[in-house]
Short mmCIF file of C-alpha atoms in Angstrom, two decimals:
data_model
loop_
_atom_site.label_atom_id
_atom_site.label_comp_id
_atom_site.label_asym_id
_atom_site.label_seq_id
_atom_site.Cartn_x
_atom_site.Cartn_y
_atom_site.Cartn_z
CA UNK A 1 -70.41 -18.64 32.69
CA UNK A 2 -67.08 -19.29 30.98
CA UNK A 3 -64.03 -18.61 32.63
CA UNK A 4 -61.54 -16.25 31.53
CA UNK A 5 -57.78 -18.19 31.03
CA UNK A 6 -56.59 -15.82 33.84
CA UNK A 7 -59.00 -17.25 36.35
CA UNK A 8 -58.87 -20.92 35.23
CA UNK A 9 -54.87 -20.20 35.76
CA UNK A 10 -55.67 -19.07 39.58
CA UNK A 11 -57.82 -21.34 40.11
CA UNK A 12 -55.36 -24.62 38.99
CA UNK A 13 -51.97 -22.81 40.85
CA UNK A 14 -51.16 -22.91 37.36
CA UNK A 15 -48.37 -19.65 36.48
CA UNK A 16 -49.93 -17.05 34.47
CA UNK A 17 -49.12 -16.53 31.22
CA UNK A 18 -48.88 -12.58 30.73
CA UNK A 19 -44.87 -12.49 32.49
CA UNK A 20 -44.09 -15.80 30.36
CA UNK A 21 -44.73 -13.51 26.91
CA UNK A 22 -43.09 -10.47 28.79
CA UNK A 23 -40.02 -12.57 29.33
CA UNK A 24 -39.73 -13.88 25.72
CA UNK A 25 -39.96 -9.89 24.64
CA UNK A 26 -37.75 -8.94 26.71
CA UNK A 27 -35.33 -11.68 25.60
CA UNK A 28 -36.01 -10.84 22.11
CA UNK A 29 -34.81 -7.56 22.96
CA UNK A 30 -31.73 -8.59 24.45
CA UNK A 31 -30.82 -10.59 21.70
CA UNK A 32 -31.33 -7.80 19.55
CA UNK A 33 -29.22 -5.33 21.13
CA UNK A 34 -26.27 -8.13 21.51
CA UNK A 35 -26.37 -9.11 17.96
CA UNK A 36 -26.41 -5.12 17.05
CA UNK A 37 -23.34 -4.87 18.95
CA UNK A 38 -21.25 -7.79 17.79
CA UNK A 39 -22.59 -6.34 14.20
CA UNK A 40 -21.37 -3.01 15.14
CA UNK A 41 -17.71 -4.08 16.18
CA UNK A 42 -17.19 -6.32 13.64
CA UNK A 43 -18.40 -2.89 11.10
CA UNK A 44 -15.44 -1.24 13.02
CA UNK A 45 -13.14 -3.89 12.55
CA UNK A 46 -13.39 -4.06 9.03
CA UNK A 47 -13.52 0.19 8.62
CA UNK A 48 -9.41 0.22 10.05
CA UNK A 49 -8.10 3.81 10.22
CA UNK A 50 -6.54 4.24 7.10
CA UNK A 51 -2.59 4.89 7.07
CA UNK A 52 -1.56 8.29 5.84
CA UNK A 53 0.38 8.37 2.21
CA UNK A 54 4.15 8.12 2.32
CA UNK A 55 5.50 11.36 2.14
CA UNK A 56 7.21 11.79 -1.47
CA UNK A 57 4.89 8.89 -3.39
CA UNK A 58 6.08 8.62 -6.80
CA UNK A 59 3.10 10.03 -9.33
CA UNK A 60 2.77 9.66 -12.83
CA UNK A 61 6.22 11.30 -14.01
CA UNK A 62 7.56 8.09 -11.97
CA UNK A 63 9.04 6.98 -15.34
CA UNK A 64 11.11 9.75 -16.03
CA UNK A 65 12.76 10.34 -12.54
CA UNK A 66 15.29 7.76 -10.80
CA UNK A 67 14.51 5.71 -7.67
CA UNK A 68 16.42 3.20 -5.68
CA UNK A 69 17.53 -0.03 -7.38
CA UNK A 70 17.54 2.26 -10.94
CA UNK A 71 20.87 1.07 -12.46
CA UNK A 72 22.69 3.94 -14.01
CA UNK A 73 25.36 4.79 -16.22
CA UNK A 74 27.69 8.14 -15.76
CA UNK A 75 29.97 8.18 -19.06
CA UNK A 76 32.68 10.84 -18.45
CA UNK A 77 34.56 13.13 -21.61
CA UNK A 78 37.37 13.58 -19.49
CA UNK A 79 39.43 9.97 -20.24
CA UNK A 80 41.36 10.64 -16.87
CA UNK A 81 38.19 9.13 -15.10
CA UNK A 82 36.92 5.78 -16.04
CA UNK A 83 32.75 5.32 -16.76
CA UNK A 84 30.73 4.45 -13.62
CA UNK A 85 27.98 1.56 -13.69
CA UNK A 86 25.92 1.48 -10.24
CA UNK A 87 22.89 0.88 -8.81
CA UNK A 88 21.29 2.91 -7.00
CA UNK A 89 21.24 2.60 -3.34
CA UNK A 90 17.97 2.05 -0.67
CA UNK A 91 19.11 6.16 0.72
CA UNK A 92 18.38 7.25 -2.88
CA UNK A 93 22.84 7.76 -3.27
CA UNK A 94 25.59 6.94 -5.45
CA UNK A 95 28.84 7.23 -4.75
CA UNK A 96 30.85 8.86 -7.77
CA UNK A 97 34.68 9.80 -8.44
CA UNK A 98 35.73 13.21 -7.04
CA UNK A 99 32.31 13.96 -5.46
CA UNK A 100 31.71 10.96 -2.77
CA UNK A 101 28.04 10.17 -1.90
CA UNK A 102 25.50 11.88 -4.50
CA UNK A 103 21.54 11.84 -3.96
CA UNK A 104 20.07 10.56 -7.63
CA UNK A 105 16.87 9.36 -6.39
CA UNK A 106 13.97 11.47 -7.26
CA UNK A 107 15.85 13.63 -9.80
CA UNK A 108 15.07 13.19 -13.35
CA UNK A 109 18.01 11.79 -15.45
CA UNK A 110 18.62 14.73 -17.59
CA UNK A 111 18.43 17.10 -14.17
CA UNK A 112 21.01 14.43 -12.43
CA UNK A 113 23.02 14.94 -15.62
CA UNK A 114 23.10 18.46 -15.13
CA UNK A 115 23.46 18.33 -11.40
CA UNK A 116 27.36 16.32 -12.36
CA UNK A 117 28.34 18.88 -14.59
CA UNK A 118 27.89 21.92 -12.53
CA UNK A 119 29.83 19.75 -9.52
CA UNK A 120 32.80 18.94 -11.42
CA UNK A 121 33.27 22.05 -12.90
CA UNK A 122 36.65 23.05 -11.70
CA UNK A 123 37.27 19.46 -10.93
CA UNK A 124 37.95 18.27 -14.12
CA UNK A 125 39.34 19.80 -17.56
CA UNK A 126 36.45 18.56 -19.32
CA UNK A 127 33.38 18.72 -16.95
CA UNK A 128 30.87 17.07 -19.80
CA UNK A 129 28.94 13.46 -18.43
CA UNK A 130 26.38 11.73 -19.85
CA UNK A 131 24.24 9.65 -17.84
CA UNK A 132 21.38 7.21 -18.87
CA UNK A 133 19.03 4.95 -17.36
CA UNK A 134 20.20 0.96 -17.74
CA UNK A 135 17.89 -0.63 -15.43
CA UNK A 136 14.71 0.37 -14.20
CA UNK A 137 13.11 -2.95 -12.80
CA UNK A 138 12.26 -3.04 -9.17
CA UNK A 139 11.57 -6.42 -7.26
CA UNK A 140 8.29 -5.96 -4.89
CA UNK A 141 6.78 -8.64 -2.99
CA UNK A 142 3.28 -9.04 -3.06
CA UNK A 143 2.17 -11.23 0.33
CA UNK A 144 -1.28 -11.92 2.42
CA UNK A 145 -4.70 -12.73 0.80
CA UNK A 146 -3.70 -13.00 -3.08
CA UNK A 147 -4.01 -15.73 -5.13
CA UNK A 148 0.07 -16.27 -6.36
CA UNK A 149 1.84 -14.20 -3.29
CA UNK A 150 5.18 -14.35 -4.36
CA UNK A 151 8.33 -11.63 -4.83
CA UNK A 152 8.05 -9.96 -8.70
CA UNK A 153 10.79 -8.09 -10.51
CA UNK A 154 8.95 -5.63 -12.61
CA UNK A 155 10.09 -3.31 -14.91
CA UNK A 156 8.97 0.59 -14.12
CA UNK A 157 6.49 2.33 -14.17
CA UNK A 158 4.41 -0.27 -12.88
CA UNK A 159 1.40 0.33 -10.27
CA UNK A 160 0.55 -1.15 -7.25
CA UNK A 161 -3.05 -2.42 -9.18
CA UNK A 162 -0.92 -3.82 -11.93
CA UNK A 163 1.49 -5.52 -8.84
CA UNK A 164 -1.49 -7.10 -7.61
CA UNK A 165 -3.06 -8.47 -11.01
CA UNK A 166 0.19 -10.36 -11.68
CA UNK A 167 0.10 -11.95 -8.67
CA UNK A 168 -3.23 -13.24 -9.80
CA UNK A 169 -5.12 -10.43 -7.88
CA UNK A 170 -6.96 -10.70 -4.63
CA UNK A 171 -7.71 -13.94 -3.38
CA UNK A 172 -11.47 -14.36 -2.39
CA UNK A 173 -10.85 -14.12 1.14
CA UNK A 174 -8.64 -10.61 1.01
CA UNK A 175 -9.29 -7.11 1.06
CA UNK A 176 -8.98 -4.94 -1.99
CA UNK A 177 -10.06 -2.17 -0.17
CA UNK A 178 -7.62 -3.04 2.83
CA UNK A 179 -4.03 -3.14 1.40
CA UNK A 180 -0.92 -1.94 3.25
CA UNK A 181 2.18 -0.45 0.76
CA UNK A 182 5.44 -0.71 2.86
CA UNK A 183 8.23 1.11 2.11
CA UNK A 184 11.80 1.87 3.42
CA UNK A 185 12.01 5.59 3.94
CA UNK A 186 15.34 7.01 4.83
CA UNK A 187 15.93 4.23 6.70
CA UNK A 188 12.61 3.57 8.35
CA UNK A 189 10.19 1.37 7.29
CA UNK A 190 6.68 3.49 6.37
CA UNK A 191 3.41 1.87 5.82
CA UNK A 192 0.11 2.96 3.82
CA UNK A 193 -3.27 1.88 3.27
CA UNK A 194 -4.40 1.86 -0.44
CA UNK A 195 -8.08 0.68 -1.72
CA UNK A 196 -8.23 -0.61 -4.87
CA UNK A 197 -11.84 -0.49 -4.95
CA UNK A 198 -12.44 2.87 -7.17
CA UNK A 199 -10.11 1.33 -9.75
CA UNK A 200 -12.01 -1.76 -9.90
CA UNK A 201 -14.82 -0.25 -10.46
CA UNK A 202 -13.54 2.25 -13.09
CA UNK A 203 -13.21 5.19 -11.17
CA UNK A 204 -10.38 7.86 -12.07
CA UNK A 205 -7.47 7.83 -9.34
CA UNK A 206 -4.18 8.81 -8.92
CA UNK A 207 -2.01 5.43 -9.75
CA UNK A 208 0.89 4.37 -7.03
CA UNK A 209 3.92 3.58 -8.27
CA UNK A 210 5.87 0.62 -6.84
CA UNK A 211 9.81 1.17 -5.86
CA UNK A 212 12.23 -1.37 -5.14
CA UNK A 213 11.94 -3.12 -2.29
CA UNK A 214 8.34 -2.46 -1.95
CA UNK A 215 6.00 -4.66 -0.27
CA UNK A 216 2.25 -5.04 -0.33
CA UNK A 217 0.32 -6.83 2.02
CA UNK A 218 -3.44 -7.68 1.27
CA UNK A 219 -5.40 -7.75 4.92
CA UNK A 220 -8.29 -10.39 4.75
CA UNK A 221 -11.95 -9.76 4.46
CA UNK A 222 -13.89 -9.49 7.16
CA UNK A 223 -16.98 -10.37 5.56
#
C-alpha cells in the first residue's frame, strides 16, 4: 500500500508540510493588511482638511469695487485743495486732505465717490469730487508645483484659474485640486484651499478673484 505524504514525512523526520502553507497564508495576510494601511495613510495624506474661504472673497462684481494696490484718482471742484493720486494701501485706506485715513477698499468707485462728498460737506465750499479708477493691476505670485512659478502683475479681474494658466498651469507633479490662496487680511496673513478640478473639467463654480499681494501655492501630488 502507498503511503500517504503525511506518513512518508513521519517516517523520514522530515517537517510536515500543512504549517509550512499555513505560514505562507498567514504571511499573505499580513502583507495584506500592511500594504492596506500604508494605502490608507497615504489616501489621508493626499485628502488634507481643506482651509475655510477668506472671509470677504472678492466675487464676480470684483471689477467694479476697489481693492488694495487699486490706484485712484480724487479730482476736487473746490481749487483750494489740490487733486490726490494714491494707491491704495494693504489695510484697504487712503489718506485724503481734511479727512485723514479713509477705508476705499471694497467700496465701489461711484459709492467711494459718494462716501467724499457727504464727508466734506461743511468742510469745503464746494463739496463736489470725482474719483476714478487709474490702476487696477495687482502683482500675485504664483509658487510650488507649476510649470513657470514666478511673480505676475495682472490687470483685474483676473481669477486664480487664469493666475495659474499664465504661469503655464500645474506642473505634472502638483496638485490642482490642492492649492493654497494666501492673503494679508487686516494685517494677518489668511490661507485657503481652492481645487481647480471642477473648472477643469467644465463644471460651473464661483471664480476667485486674485488681490494684490496674493500668493498661490500649488502642493504636490501625492500620486
Amino acid at each position: 500500500m502507498t503511503q500517504s505524504r503525511k506518513d512518508v514525512c513521519e517516517d523520514r523526520g522530515l517537517p510536515r508540510t500543512e504549517p509550512v502553507h499555513r505560514n505562507i497564508r498567514g504571511s499573505r495576510a499580513v502583507f495584506c493588511v500592511c500594504a492596506f494601511l500604508v494605502f490608507a495613510a497615504l489616501a489621508c495624506g493626499g485628502c488634507q482638511s481643506s482651509l475655510p474661504p477668506l472671509p470677504n472673497p472678492p466675487g464676480p462684481k470684483t471689477a467694479v469695487r476697489l481693492s488694495p494696490g487699486d490706484v485712484i484718482k480724487v479730482s476736487y471742484a473746490d481749487e483750494t485743495v489740490p487733486d490726490q493720486t494714491q494707491k491704495i494701501r494693504r489695510d484697504g485706506k487712503v489718506s485724503l486732505p481734511l479727512l485723514g485715513e479713509v477705508t476705499a477698499a471694497g467700496k465701489r468707485v461711484i459709492y467711494f465717490q459718494d462716501e467724499l462728498v457727504n464727508r466734506y460737506n461743511g468742510k469745503l465750499e464746494n463739496n463736489e469730487v470725482l474719483v476714478t479708477l487709474e490702476n487696477g493691476s495687482a502683482t500675485v505670485t504664483v509658487s510650488g508645483f507649476a510649470n513657470k512659478p514666478a511673480t505676475y502683475t495682472f490687470d483685474r479681474p483676473t481669477t486664480v484659474y487664469q493666475a495659474i494658466m499664465q504661469a503655464g498651469g500645474v506642473s505634472d507633479y502638483g496638485s490642482a485640486s490642492n492649492i493654497h490662496l494666501t492673503r494679508i487680511i487686516n494685517g494677518t496673513q489668511r490661507t485657503e484651499t481652492i481645487s481647480l478640478r471642477p473648472a477643469i473639467h467644465g463644471q460651473p463654480v464661483r471664480p476667485e478673484y486674485v488681490q494684490d499681494g496674493d500668493v498661490i501655492y500649488i502642493a504636490r501630488s501625492l500620486f
